[in-house]
Every structure is written in C-alpha cells, then in structure tokens.
DNA sequence: TAGATTGTTAATCGATTAACAATC
DNA sequence: TAGATTGTTAATCGATTAACAATC
C-alpha cells in the first residue's frame, strides 16, 4: 500500500470513524452512504468517497457502505485494531481530567503511566495509577516501549520533555502546553490549546 | 478591509501571536523576521509574510518586524484587544480543569459563568464562580450577551445545548464532546477531542 | 554603500468538486 | 428494469512556494 496518503486525509478518517461509531450506537440502520455521512459532518460526499478510495473499495454501488465493515476497515487503516498504551506527563487539574476520561479506553487508548514533578503528588494514586516521578520517564518509556505520550505540563517544561521523549523513542506527542515544540521529522505532534481555539473564532465575532 | 481572508490564514494568526508573545517574555530582542518566526513554528517565511500581507504592511525591509507592534496588530485583527467573557457548560473533571486554567485571563478570555445539570454540583463554587443550573442557560446568555461558550459535556448533551446556545445568540462554541455538532452558517465551532487527535497519529506509528 | 528582509507576483503544487460510467 | 450510489477522472479551485524588485 503506497504511503503517499495526504496528512489531511488521515486527519479526516477519525472523524468518519466517530460518526460511523455513533451510527452504530443509534442502531437504526446497518448501511450508510457518502451523502448521509457527509451531511452529518458538513463534508461533501465526493470528498468522503475520494478519501476512502485511497485505501480500497469499501462500498457497493446502489447501496453505499456497510457501517460495521467500514468501521472495521478504518480501525485497521488507522492502526486502531489494538489498544495503545499511553503515558501522561503532568498530574494537575488537566492531568486529572484526562486520567478520568472514559473515552480513551472506549476508543483504543489506555493511560497506563502517569508522571509528575511534584514531590507531594508523586506516589499518590490517580484513577488507580500510581503517579511516578518524572525522573523515571525515560526508564519507563524505554522499558515499556511507550510510543504515545500526552503532555499536560506548563509551557516552560514542554520542549525539554519533548526532547527527552523523542530521545527515549516516543513517536507521537499530544501536547496541551501553549507553545510550539520542535521535534525531528517522523515524530508526530498534535497540539491542543483552548485559547488558540478561542482566538480562531473571535475574528468572526462582533467586537460589540 | 475586505472580508475574504481564508479561514486557514485566520487559524494561523493565533499561533504567530503565541510565538511572538513568547519572544517578548524571553526578552532578548525587540524585532524578529519572518524567517526566524517561521523556524520557530515550522512554517515557511513566505507563508508568514503572505498571511500578514492580507491585513497590511507591518514590517520593514532589512530589519523585519517590531515584535511589540506586530503583537498589537494581531490582537487588533483577531479582536483580542478586549477581554472576552466566556460561559462554561459542564463542571466535571474537565470543567474543573478549564475553570482553573490560568491561561485564559492572560490571553484575552475570562470564564465568567459556569453551568451544570447536576443538583449536587449546582450552587457550589468553582474557582470563585457559583455553578448555576443549566436551566438558566438561555436567560444568562441573553441578558449578558454572551458570545462564546465552552462545552465540557457528554456527547449526548452536546447537540441539544448547541441548539439552545445558537438560539440564544451565541456566536462561537468550543466543544470537547466527541461528536460533530451542526450549527447554522456564521456560527463558529471548534472541536477538541483528545482521542481524535491521538487517532490522527497512530497511522504513522509502527503497530509493533 | 552593502546586507538584509519585506511585500508581492507568478509559478507550482495540492486539494476539492463536479460529473458520470459502472454496477449493485 | 429503474433507482441509487459507488469509485474515478478531469476540471476547478485555492494554498503554498520561489523569486525578486523595492527599500530600510
């Protein structure tokens, strides 16, 4: 399978997966069409068909897509046909929210290790996981071959931790720190900063 | 000022603003160039110049951009030259994390109202704000002319709340619910779903 | 002046959409 | 068969980049 799929296509697949999973939960039908899916997501049907066509032929003319089958295929394509263990760095308010979030396990991920720098916090349990000192970060990452890490730490700590994680072999970082981090090519980074997201909308609001 | 600025350009401006603000904090220089800014962000210098050129001429040949001035201009363009009051719906773990997040006030936002549906939670204080029952949502939104709302609620509740918010006049919604919501044209929506972000990266990881 | 860097143009690149033959 | 919908092609649209005159 050729590996020149545009990033932007990969980025939409989880959205398709989410909508399809919800259709299964709703349970009122077993097939869907690119048009129906597109209407739910505000995406053109042509784009959905085009995106999927990068990976194979999953539908049938006249009837559309079998939802269960398409979900299965998307999971396979996105490597979600397994459970990914995740390390969380930072056990503040955000770390707590993430540690308690039930959506991870349900959708293919499991927070398995939690690190913090604060001596008061280290040793406590957070949703059944004992918080380790961040000094042990590389040791655990290497030993457990952790590939995915979530950073819920202040901006000043983010780049240093990213460097250490990359060095220890991590391949994907989801960071909540409000700062751009620099990693070598091939290492994946996703950013989540609520303020940046709000700032993307105020342009369109009346400054009354 | 013409209003055909691509969304994708607007989306990058907060990132520029973030990096420039950090340069100010670092305090080691007063000017920067499109090249330097681009290197920090992994964006080409040409793109930064092009993006800025939609709004005016902010630099000087030979010397680049005065950081303070460019920050001021970006704030003006993005309507961040004021403090935006924000309503938060959902006072669970994520709501707590958001309510305690110091980054809002520092960067132009203030969580001013918090709503929840749980009778136990309503009436309690969260970072000095009394949690109201979500039944009062429209009343407060209308009276206070709230334009921005953050949804930290389960997926099942998101669309219903979005409908109510839009009806009450809200113009921008940041939602953490793992579901696509549908709003009329002109209403802004930003999504934040950690699982979707993780799922965008696993494709590139070895499924060892 | 010489060096640096902008703002802008034109070229390139890539993504989206429209349309339709194929076919369930 | 008639209707529906796919997968794919070609056209369109839009975004990025390279290059450079202008100028600080």
CSV table of C-alpha atoms (C1' of nucleotides) in Angstrom, one decimal:
chain,number,residue,atom,x,y,z
A,1,UNK,CA,0.0,0.0,0.0
A,2,UNK,CA,1.6,3.2,-1.2
A,3,UNK,CA,2.5,5.7,1.6
A,4,UNK,CA,1.8,9.0,0.0
A,5,UNK,CA,-1.6,9.5,1.5
A,6,UNK,CA,-2.0,13.2,2.3
A,7,UNK,CA,-2.0,14.0,6.0
A,8,UNK,CA,-5.2,15.9,5.6
A,9,UNK,CA,-6.9,12.7,4.5
A,10,UNK,CA,-5.6,10.8,7.5
A,11,UNK,CA,-6.8,13.6,9.7
A,12,UNK,CA,-10.4,13.2,8.5
A,13,UNK,CA,-10.6,9.4,9.0
A,14,UNK,CA,-11.0,9.6,12.8
A,15,UNK,CA,-13.9,12.0,12.2
A,16,UNK,CA,-15.6,9.5,9.8
A,17,UNK,CA,-14.9,6.8,12.4
A,18,UNK,CA,-16.5,8.8,15.1
A,19,UNK,CA,-19.6,9.5,13.1
A,20,UNK,CA,-19.9,5.9,12.0
A,21,UNK,CA,-19.5,4.6,15.5
A,22,UNK,CA,-22.3,6.9,16.6
A,23,UNK,CA,-24.5,5.5,13.8
A,24,UNK,CA,-23.9,2.0,15.2
A,25,UNK,CA,-24.8,3.2,18.7
A,26,UNK,CA,-28.0,4.8,17.3
A,27,UNK,CA,-28.6,1.4,15.9
A,28,UNK,CA,-31.3,2.4,13.4
A,29,UNK,CA,-29.5,1.2,10.3
A,30,UNK,CA,-26.7,-1.0,9.0
A,31,UNK,CA,-25.6,0.8,5.9
A,32,UNK,CA,-25.0,4.5,5.1
A,33,UNK,CA,-23.9,6.5,2.1
A,34,UNK,CA,-21.2,9.0,1.5
A,35,UNK,CA,-24.0,11.6,1.2
A,36,UNK,CA,-25.5,10.8,4.6
A,37,UNK,CA,-22.2,10.7,6.3
A,38,UNK,CA,-21.2,14.0,4.6
A,39,UNK,CA,-24.4,15.7,5.8
A,40,UNK,CA,-23.7,14.7,9.3
A,41,UNK,CA,-20.2,16.1,9.2
A,42,UNK,CA,-20.6,19.1,6.9
A,43,UNK,CA,-18.3,17.5,4.3
A,44,UNK,CA,-19.1,16.8,0.6
A,45,UNK,CA,-19.9,13.3,-0.4
A,46,UNK,CA,-17.3,13.4,-3.1
A,47,UNK,CA,-14.6,14.1,-0.6
A,48,UNK,CA,-15.6,11.2,1.6
A,49,UNK,CA,-15.5,8.8,-1.4
A,50,UNK,CA,-12.2,10.3,-2.6
A,51,UNK,CA,-10.6,9.9,0.9
A,52,UNK,CA,-11.7,6.3,1.2
A,53,UNK,CA,-10.6,5.4,-2.3
A,54,UNK,CA,-7.0,6.0,-1.2
A,55,UNK,CA,-7.3,2.7,0.8
A,56,UNK,CA,-9.5,0.5,-1.2
A,57,UNK,CA,-13.1,-0.1,-2.3
A,58,UNK,CA,-15.3,-0.3,0.7
A,59,UNK,CA,-18.8,0.4,-0.7
A,60,UNK,CA,-21.3,-1.0,-3.2
A,61,UNK,CA,-22.9,1.0,-5.9
A,62,UNK,CA,-26.6,1.5,-5.2
A,63,UNK,CA,-26.4,0.6,-1.5
A,64,UNK,CA,-23.5,2.5,-0.1
A,65,UNK,CA,-21.3,1.3,2.8
A,66,UNK,CA,-21.9,-1.3,5.4
A,67,UNK,CA,-21.3,0.6,8.6
A,68,UNK,CA,-19.8,-2.2,10.7
A,69,UNK,CA,-17.4,-3.2,7.8
A,70,UNK,CA,-16.3,0.4,7.2
A,71,UNK,CA,-15.6,0.9,10.9
A,72,UNK,CA,-13.6,-2.2,10.9
A,73,UNK,CA,-11.6,-1.1,7.9
A,74,UNK,CA,-11.0,2.4,9.3
A,75,UNK,CA,-9.8,0.9,12.5
A,76,UNK,CA,-7.4,-1.3,10.6
A,77,UNK,CA,-6.1,1.6,8.5
A,78,UNK,CA,-5.5,3.8,11.5
A,79,UNK,CA,-3.9,1.0,13.5
A,80,UNK,CA,-6.7,1.2,16.0
A,81,UNK,CA,-7.3,-2.6,15.9
A,82,UNK,CA,-5.3,-2.8,19.1
A,83,UNK,CA,-5.2,-0.9,22.4
A,84,UNK,CA,-2.5,1.7,22.6
A,85,UNK,CA,-0.9,2.3,26.0
A,86,UNK,CA,-0.3,6.0,26.7
A,87,UNK,CA,1.9,7.8,29.2
A,88,UNK,CA,0.6,11.0,30.7
A,89,UNK,CA,3.0,13.6,32.0
A,90,UNK,CA,1.5,16.2,34.4
A,91,UNK,CA,-1.0,15.4,37.1
A,92,UNK,CA,-2.5,18.8,37.7
A,93,UNK,CA,-6.2,19.7,37.0
A,94,UNK,CA,-5.8,18.8,33.4
A,95,UNK,CA,-4.0,15.6,34.1
A,96,UNK,CA,-6.8,14.6,36.5
A,97,UNK,CA,-9.4,15.3,33.8
A,98,UNK,CA,-7.5,13.2,31.3
A,99,UNK,CA,-6.9,10.4,33.7
A,100,UNK,CA,-10.6,10.1,34.5
A,101,UNK,CA,-11.8,10.5,30.9
A,102,UNK,CA,-13.6,7.3,29.9
A,103,UNK,CA,-13.4,8.0,26.2
A,104,UNK,CA,-9.8,6.7,25.9
A,105,UNK,CA,-10.4,3.1,26.7
A,106,UNK,CA,-13.6,3.1,24.6
A,107,UNK,CA,-11.8,4.3,21.5
A,108,UNK,CA,-8.5,2.4,21.6
A,109,UNK,CA,-6.2,4.0,24.2
A,110,UNK,CA,-5.4,3.5,27.8
A,111,UNK,CA,-3.5,5.8,30.1
A,112,UNK,CA,-1.1,3.3,31.7
A,113,UNK,CA,1.5,5.6,33.3
A,114,UNK,CA,1.3,9.0,34.9
A,115,UNK,CA,4.3,11.2,35.8
A,116,UNK,CA,4.6,14.4,37.7
A,117,UNK,CA,7.5,16.5,39.1
A,118,UNK,CA,5.9,17.5,42.4
A,119,UNK,CA,7.0,15.5,45.4
A,120,UNK,CA,3.6,15.9,47.1
A,121,UNK,CA,1.9,14.3,44.1
A,122,UNK,CA,4.3,11.5,43.3
A,123,UNK,CA,3.2,8.3,45.0
A,124,UNK,CA,-0.5,9.2,45.1
A,125,UNK,CA,-3.0,7.3,43.0
A,126,UNK,CA,-4.9,8.8,40.2
A,127,UNK,CA,-7.7,6.6,38.8
A,128,UNK,CA,-5.8,3.6,40.1
A,129,UNK,CA,-2.5,4.5,38.6
A,130,UNK,CA,0.4,5.4,41.0
A,131,UNK,CA,2.0,8.7,39.9
A,132,UNK,CA,5.7,8.3,39.3
A,133,UNK,CA,8.4,11.0,39.5
A,134,UNK,CA,9.2,12.4,36.1
A,135,UNK,CA,12.9,11.4,36.7
A,136,UNK,CA,11.8,7.9,35.8
A,137,UNK,CA,10.3,9.0,32.5
A,138,UNK,CA,13.0,7.7,30.1
A,139,UNK,CA,13.4,4.5,32.0
A,140,UNK,CA,9.8,3.5,31.8
A,141,UNK,CA,9.3,4.7,28.2
A,142,UNK,CA,12.3,2.6,27.1
A,143,UNK,CA,11.4,-0.5,29.1
A,144,UNK,CA,7.7,-0.4,28.2
A,145,UNK,CA,8.3,0.8,24.6
A,146,UNK,CA,5.8,3.5,25.0
A,147,UNK,CA,5.1,5.2,21.7
A,148,UNK,CA,2.4,7.8,22.7
A,149,UNK,CA,2.7,10.5,25.3
A,150,UNK,CA,0.3,13.2,26.4
A,151,UNK,CA,1.9,16.3,27.9
A,152,UNK,CA,-0.2,18.2,30.4
A,153,UNK,CA,2.5,20.4,31.7
A,154,UNK,CA,3.4,24.2,31.7
A,155,UNK,CA,4.8,25.8,28.6
A,156,UNK,CA,8.3,26.1,30.1
A,157,UNK,CA,8.6,22.3,30.6
A,158,UNK,CA,7.2,21.2,27.2
A,159,UNK,CA,10.2,21.4,24.9
A,160,UNK,CA,12.6,19.8,27.4
A,161,UNK,CA,10.2,16.9,28.0
A,162,UNK,CA,9.6,16.5,24.2
A,163,UNK,CA,13.4,16.3,23.7
A,164,UNK,CA,13.6,13.6,26.4
A,165,UNK,CA,10.7,11.7,25.0
A,166,UNK,CA,12.0,11.7,21.4
A,167,UNK,CA,15.3,10.6,22.7
A,168,UNK,CA,13.7,7.7,24.5
A,169,UNK,CA,11.9,6.6,21.3
A,170,UNK,CA,8.4,8.1,21.5
A,171,UNK,CA,6.7,8.5,18.2
A,172,UNK,CA,3.7,10.6,19.0
A,173,UNK,CA,3.1,13.5,21.4
A,174,UNK,CA,-0.2,15.2,22.2
A,175,UNK,CA,0.6,18.4,24.0
A,176,UNK,CA,-1.6,20.8,25.9
A,177,UNK,CA,1.2,23.3,26.6
A,178,UNK,CA,0.6,26.6,24.9
A,179,UNK,CA,3.8,26.6,23.0
A,180,UNK,CA,5.1,25.2,19.7
A,181,UNK,CA,7.5,22.4,20.2
A,182,UNK,CA,10.2,21.2,17.8
A,183,UNK,CA,10.8,17.5,17.1
A,184,UNK,CA,12.7,15.6,14.4
A,185,UNK,CA,10.9,14.6,11.2
A,186,UNK,CA,8.8,11.4,11.6
A,187,UNK,CA,7.8,12.2,15.2
A,188,UNK,CA,4.1,13.2,15.3
A,189,UNK,CA,2.8,16.1,17.3
A,190,UNK,CA,-0.7,17.3,17.9
A,191,UNK,CA,-1.5,20.5,19.8
A,192,UNK,CA,-4.4,21.3,22.0
A,193,UNK,CA,-4.6,24.8,23.3
A,194,UNK,CA,-8.1,26.0,24.2
A,195,UNK,CA,-7.0,29.7,24.0
A,196,UNK,CA,-5.7,29.2,20.5
A,197,UNK,CA,-9.0,27.7,19.5
A,198,UNK,CA,-11.0,30.5,21.0
A,199,UNK,CA,-8.7,33.0,19.3
A,200,UNK,CA,-9.5,31.4,16.0
A,201,UNK,CA,-13.2,32.4,16.5
A,202,UNK,CA,-13.1,35.9,17.9
A,203,UNK,CA,-12.1,37.3,14.4
A,204,UNK,CA,-15.6,36.4,13.3
A,205,UNK,CA,-17.4,37.8,16.3
A,206,UNK,CA,-18.7,41.4,16.6
A,207,UNK,CA,-16.5,43.3,18.9
A,208,UNK,CA,-19.7,44.9,20.1
B,1,UNK,CA,-10.9,45.8,5.0
B,2,UNK,CA,-12.1,43.1,2.6
B,3,UNK,CA,-13.6,40.1,4.3
B,4,UNK,CA,-12.4,37.3,2.1
B,5,UNK,CA,-9.5,36.3,4.2
B,6,UNK,CA,-9.1,32.5,4.1
B,7,UNK,CA,-10.1,30.7,7.3
B,8,UNK,CA,-6.8,28.9,7.2
B,9,UNK,CA,-4.9,32.2,7.4
B,10,UNK,CA,-7.0,33.3,10.4
B,11,UNK,CA,-6.3,30.0,12.0
B,12,UNK,CA,-2.5,30.6,11.9
B,13,UNK,CA,-2.6,34.1,13.3
B,14,UNK,CA,-3.1,32.9,17.0
B,15,UNK,CA,0.0,30.7,16.5
B,16,UNK,CA,2.0,33.6,15.4
B,17,UNK,CA,0.7,35.6,18.3
B,18,UNK,CA,1.7,32.9,20.7
B,19,UNK,CA,5.2,32.7,19.4
B,20,UNK,CA,5.7,36.4,19.4
B,21,UNK,CA,4.3,36.7,22.9
B,22,UNK,CA,6.9,34.2,24.0
B,23,UNK,CA,9.6,36.2,22.3
B,24,UNK,CA,8.6,39.1,24.4
B,25,UNK,CA,8.7,37.0,27.5
B,26,UNK,CA,12.2,35.8,26.6
B,27,UNK,CA,13.0,39.5,26.3
B,28,UNK,CA,16.2,39.1,24.4
B,29,UNK,CA,15.3,41.1,21.3
B,30,UNK,CA,12.7,43.7,20.1
B,31,UNK,CA,12.5,42.7,16.4
B,32,UNK,CA,12.2,39.5,14.5
B,33,UNK,CA,12.0,38.3,10.9
B,34,UNK,CA,9.6,36.1,9.0
B,35,UNK,CA,12.4,33.6,8.8
B,36,UNK,CA,13.1,33.5,12.5
B,37,UNK,CA,9.4,33.2,13.3
B,38,UNK,CA,8.9,30.5,10.7
B,39,UNK,CA,11.8,28.4,12.0
B,40,UNK,CA,10.2,28.5,15.5
B,41,UNK,CA,6.9,27.3,14.1
B,42,UNK,CA,7.9,25.0,11.3
B,43,UNK,CA,6.3,27.3,8.7
B,44,UNK,CA,7.9,28.9,5.7
B,45,UNK,CA,8.9,32.6,5.9
B,46,UNK,CA,7.0,33.2,2.7
B,47,UNK,CA,3.8,31.9,4.2
B,48,UNK,CA,4.1,34.2,7.2
B,49,UNK,CA,4.7,37.2,5.0
B,50,UNK,CA,1.8,36.3,2.8
B,51,UNK,CA,-0.5,35.8,5.7
B,52,UNK,CA,0.3,39.1,7.2
B,53,UNK,CA,0.0,40.9,3.9
B,54,UNK,CA,-3.7,40.2,3.9
B,55,UNK,CA,-4.0,42.8,6.7
B,56,UNK,CA,-1.4,45.4,5.9
B,57,UNK,CA,2.3,46.1,6.0
B,58,UNK,CA,3.7,45.5,9.4
B,59,UNK,CA,7.4,45.1,8.7
B,60,UNK,CA,10.4,47.0,7.4
B,61,UNK,CA,12.7,45.8,4.7
B,62,UNK,CA,16.1,45.0,6.1
B,63,UNK,CA,15.0,44.8,9.7
B,64,UNK,CA,11.9,42.7,9.9
B,65,UNK,CA,9.0,43.2,12.4
B,66,UNK,CA,8.9,45.0,15.6
B,67,UNK,CA,7.6,42.3,17.9
B,68,UNK,CA,5.5,44.5,20.2
B,69,UNK,CA,3.9,46.3,17.3
B,70,UNK,CA,3.1,43.1,15.5
B,71,UNK,CA,1.6,41.6,18.6
B,72,UNK,CA,-0.6,44.7,19.0
B,73,UNK,CA,-1.7,44.5,15.4
B,74,UNK,CA,-2.5,40.8,15.6
B,75,UNK,CA,-4.5,41.4,18.7
B,76,UNK,CA,-6.5,44.1,17.0
B,77,UNK,CA,-7.1,42.0,13.9
B,78,UNK,CA,-8.2,39.0,15.9
B,79,UNK,CA,-10.4,41.2,18.2
B,80,UNK,CA,-8.3,40.3,21.2
B,81,UNK,CA,-7.8,44.0,22.2
B,82,UNK,CA,-10.5,43.4,24.8
B,83,UNK,CA,-11.4,40.7,27.3
B,84,UNK,CA,-14.0,38.2,26.1
B,85,UNK,CA,-16.3,36.8,28.8
B,86,UNK,CA,-16.9,33.0,28.3
B,87,UNK,CA,-19.6,30.7,29.7
B,88,UNK,CA,-18.6,27.2,30.6
B,89,UNK,CA,-21.2,24.4,30.5
B,90,UNK,CA,-20.2,21.3,32.4
B,91,UNK,CA,-18.5,21.2,35.8
B,92,UNK,CA,-17.0,17.7,35.7
B,93,UNK,CA,-13.3,16.9,35.8
B,94,UNK,CA,-12.7,18.8,32.5
B,95,UNK,CA,-14.8,21.7,33.6
B,96,UNK,CA,-12.7,21.9,36.7
B,97,UNK,CA,-9.5,21.9,34.7
B,98,UNK,CA,-10.8,24.6,32.4
B,99,UNK,CA,-12.1,26.7,35.3
B,100,UNK,CA,-8.7,26.6,37.0
B,101,UNK,CA,-6.7,27.2,33.8
B,102,UNK,CA,-4.7,30.5,34.2
B,103,UNK,CA,-4.1,30.8,30.5
B,104,UNK,CA,-7.5,32.3,29.7
B,105,UNK,CA,-7.2,35.6,31.5
B,106,UNK,CA,-3.6,36.0,30.4
B,107,UNK,CA,-4.6,35.7,26.8
B,108,UNK,CA,-7.9,37.6,26.4
B,109,UNK,CA,-10.6,35.4,27.9
B,110,UNK,CA,-12.4,35.0,31.2
B,111,UNK,CA,-14.6,32.2,32.3
B,112,UNK,CA,-17.4,34.2,33.9
B,113,UNK,CA,-20.3,31.8,34.2
B,114,UNK,CA,-20.4,28.1,34.8
B,115,UNK,CA,-23.4,25.8,34.3
B,116,UNK,CA,-24.1,22.2,35.2
B,117,UNK,CA,-27.1,19.9,35.2
B,118,UNK,CA,-26.3,18.0,38.5
B,119,UNK,CA,-28.2,19.2,41.5
B,120,UNK,CA,-25.3,18.2,43.8
B,121,UNK,CA,-22.9,20.4,41.8
B,122,UNK,CA,-25.2,23.5,41.3
B,123,UNK,CA,-24.6,26.1,44.0
B,124,UNK,CA,-21.1,25.0,44.7
B,125,UNK,CA,-18.2,27.4,43.9
B,126,UNK,CA,-15.6,26.6,41.3
B,127,UNK,CA,-12.7,29.0,41.3
B,128,UNK,CA,-14.8,31.7,42.8
B,129,UNK,CA,-17.7,31.2,40.4
B,130,UNK,CA,-21.0,29.8,41.7
B,131,UNK,CA,-22.2,27.0,39.4
B,132,UNK,CA,-25.7,27.7,38.1
B,133,UNK,CA,-28.2,25.2,36.9
B,134,UNK,CA,-28.2,24.7,33.1
B,135,UNK,CA,-31.9,25.6,33.1
B,136,UNK,CA,-30.8,29.2,33.4
B,137,UNK,CA,-28.5,29.0,30.4
B,138,UNK,CA,-30.6,31.0,27.9
B,139,UNK,CA,-31.6,33.6,30.4
B,140,UNK,CA,-28.0,34.4,31.3
B,141,UNK,CA,-26.7,34.2,27.7
B,142,UNK,CA,-29.3,36.6,26.6
B,143,UNK,CA,-29.0,39.0,29.5
B,144,UNK,CA,-25.2,39.1,29.5
B,145,UNK,CA,-25.0,38.9,25.7
B,146,UNK,CA,-22.5,36.0,26.0
B,147,UNK,CA,-20.9,35.3,22.6
B,148,UNK,CA,-18.5,32.5,23.5
B,149,UNK,CA,-19.4,29.2,25.2
B,150,UNK,CA,-17.2,26.2,26.1
B,151,UNK,CA,-19.0,22.9,26.2
B,152,UNK,CA,-17.5,20.3,28.5
B,153,UNK,CA,-20.4,17.9,28.5
B,154,UNK,CA,-21.1,14.3,27.3
B,155,UNK,CA,-21.7,13.7,23.6
B,156,UNK,CA,-25.4,13.1,24.1
B,157,UNK,CA,-25.9,16.6,25.5
B,158,UNK,CA,-23.8,18.5,23.0
B,159,UNK,CA,-26.2,19.0,20.1
B,160,UNK,CA,-29.2,20.0,22.3
B,161,UNK,CA,-27.1,22.5,24.1
B,162,UNK,CA,-25.6,23.8,20.9
B,163,UNK,CA,-29.1,24.4,19.5
B,164,UNK,CA,-30.1,26.3,22.7
B,165,UNK,CA,-27.0,28.4,22.6
B,166,UNK,CA,-27.4,29.3,19.0
B,167,UNK,CA,-31.0,30.2,19.6
B,168,UNK,CA,-29.9,32.4,22.5
B,169,UNK,CA,-27.5,34.3,20.2
B,170,UNK,CA,-24.1,32.7,20.9
B,171,UNK,CA,-21.6,33.1,18.0
B,172,UNK,CA,-18.8,30.8,19.0
B,173,UNK,CA,-18.7,27.3,20.6
B,174,UNK,CA,-15.6,25.4,21.7
B,175,UNK,CA,-16.8,21.8,22.3
B,176,UNK,CA,-15.0,18.9,24.0
B,177,UNK,CA,-17.8,16.4,23.3
B,178,UNK,CA,-16.7,13.7,21.0
B,179,UNK,CA,-19.4,14.3,18.4
B,180,UNK,CA,-19.8,16.6,15.4
B,181,UNK,CA,-22.4,19.2,16.0
B,182,UNK,CA,-24.5,21.1,13.5
B,183,UNK,CA,-25.0,24.9,13.7
B,184,UNK,CA,-26.2,27.5,11.2
B,185,UNK,CA,-23.8,29.3,8.9
B,186,UNK,CA,-22.0,32.1,10.6
B,187,UNK,CA,-21.8,30.3,14.0
B,188,UNK,CA,-18.2,29.3,14.7
B,189,UNK,CA,-17.4,25.9,16.1
B,190,UNK,CA,-14.1,24.5,17.3
B,191,UNK,CA,-13.6,20.9,18.3
B,192,UNK,CA,-11.3,19.4,20.9
B,193,UNK,CA,-11.3,15.7,21.3
B,194,UNK,CA,-8.1,14.1,22.6
B,195,UNK,CA,-9.0,10.7,21.1
B,196,UNK,CA,-9.4,12.1,17.6
B,197,UNK,CA,-6.0,13.8,18.0
B,198,UNK,CA,-4.4,10.5,19.1
B,199,UNK,CA,-6.1,8.7,16.3
B,200,UNK,CA,-4.5,11.1,13.8
B,201,UNK,CA,-1.1,9.9,14.9
B,202,UNK,CA,-1.4,6.1,15.2
B,203,UNK,CA,-1.5,5.7,11.4
B,204,UNK,CA,2.2,6.8,11.4
B,205,UNK,CA,3.2,4.6,14.3
B,206,UNK,CA,4.5,1.0,13.9
B,207,UNK,CA,1.9,-1.3,15.1
B,208,UNK,CA,4.8,-3.3,16.6
C,1,DT,C1',27.1,51.7,0.5
C,2,DA,C1',26.3,46.6,1.4
C,3,DG,C1',23.4,43.4,3.6
C,4,DA,C1',19.1,42.1,5.0
C,5,DT,C1',14.4,41.5,4.6
C,6,DT,C1',10.0,42.9,3.3
C,7,DG,C1',5.6,42.7,0.3
C,8,DT,C1',4.1,40.9,-3.9
C,9,DT,C1',3.9,38.5,-8.3
C,10,DA,C1',3.8,34.4,-10.8
C,11,DA,C1',4.5,29.6,-10.9
C,12,DT,C1',3.8,25.5,-8.7
C,13,DC,C1',1.6,22.4,-6.1
C,14,DG,C1',-2.2,20.1,-3.9
C,15,DA,C1',-6.9,19.6,-2.6
C,16,DT,C1',-11.8,19.8,-3.6
C,17,DT,C1',-15.6,19.3,-6.6
C,18,DA,C1',-18.5,18.1,-10.5
C,19,DA,C1',-19.7,14.7,-13.4
C,20,DC,C1',-20.5,10.2,-15.0
C,21,DA,C1',-19.8,5.4,-16.4
C,22,DA,C1',-20.1,1.2,-13.9
C,23,DT,C1',-22.9,-1.6,-11.4
C,24,DC,C1',-25.4,-3.2,-7.3
D,1,DT,C1',-35.8,-3.0,-15.1
D,2,DA,C1',-35.3,1.6,-12.6
D,3,DG,C1',-33.1,4.0,-8.9
D,4,DA,C1',-29.3,4.7,-6.2
D,5,DT,C1',-24.7,5.2,-5.2
D,6,DT,C1',-20.0,4.0,-5.8
D,7,DG,C1',-15.1,4.8,-7.5
D,8,DT,C1',-12.6,7.6,-10.6
D,9,DT,C1',-11.5,11.1,-13.9
D,10,DA,C1',-10.9,15.7,-15.2
D,11,DA,C1',-11.8,20.4,-14.1
D,12,DT,C1',-11.7,23.8,-10.8
D,13,DC,C1',-10.4,26.0,-7.1
D,14,DG,C1',-7.3,27.5,-3.6
D,15,DA,C1',-3.0,27.5,-1.0
D,16,DT,C1',2.0,27.4,-0.9
D,17,DT,C1',6.4,28.5,-2.6
D,18,DA,C1',10.1,30.6,-5.2
D,19,DA,C1',11.9,34.6,-6.7
D,20,DC,C1',12.9,39.3,-6.8
D,21,DA,C1',12.3,44.4,-7.1
D,22,DA,C1',11.9,47.7,-3.6
D,23,DT,C1',13.9,49.7,0.3
D,24,DC,C1',15.2,50.1,5.1
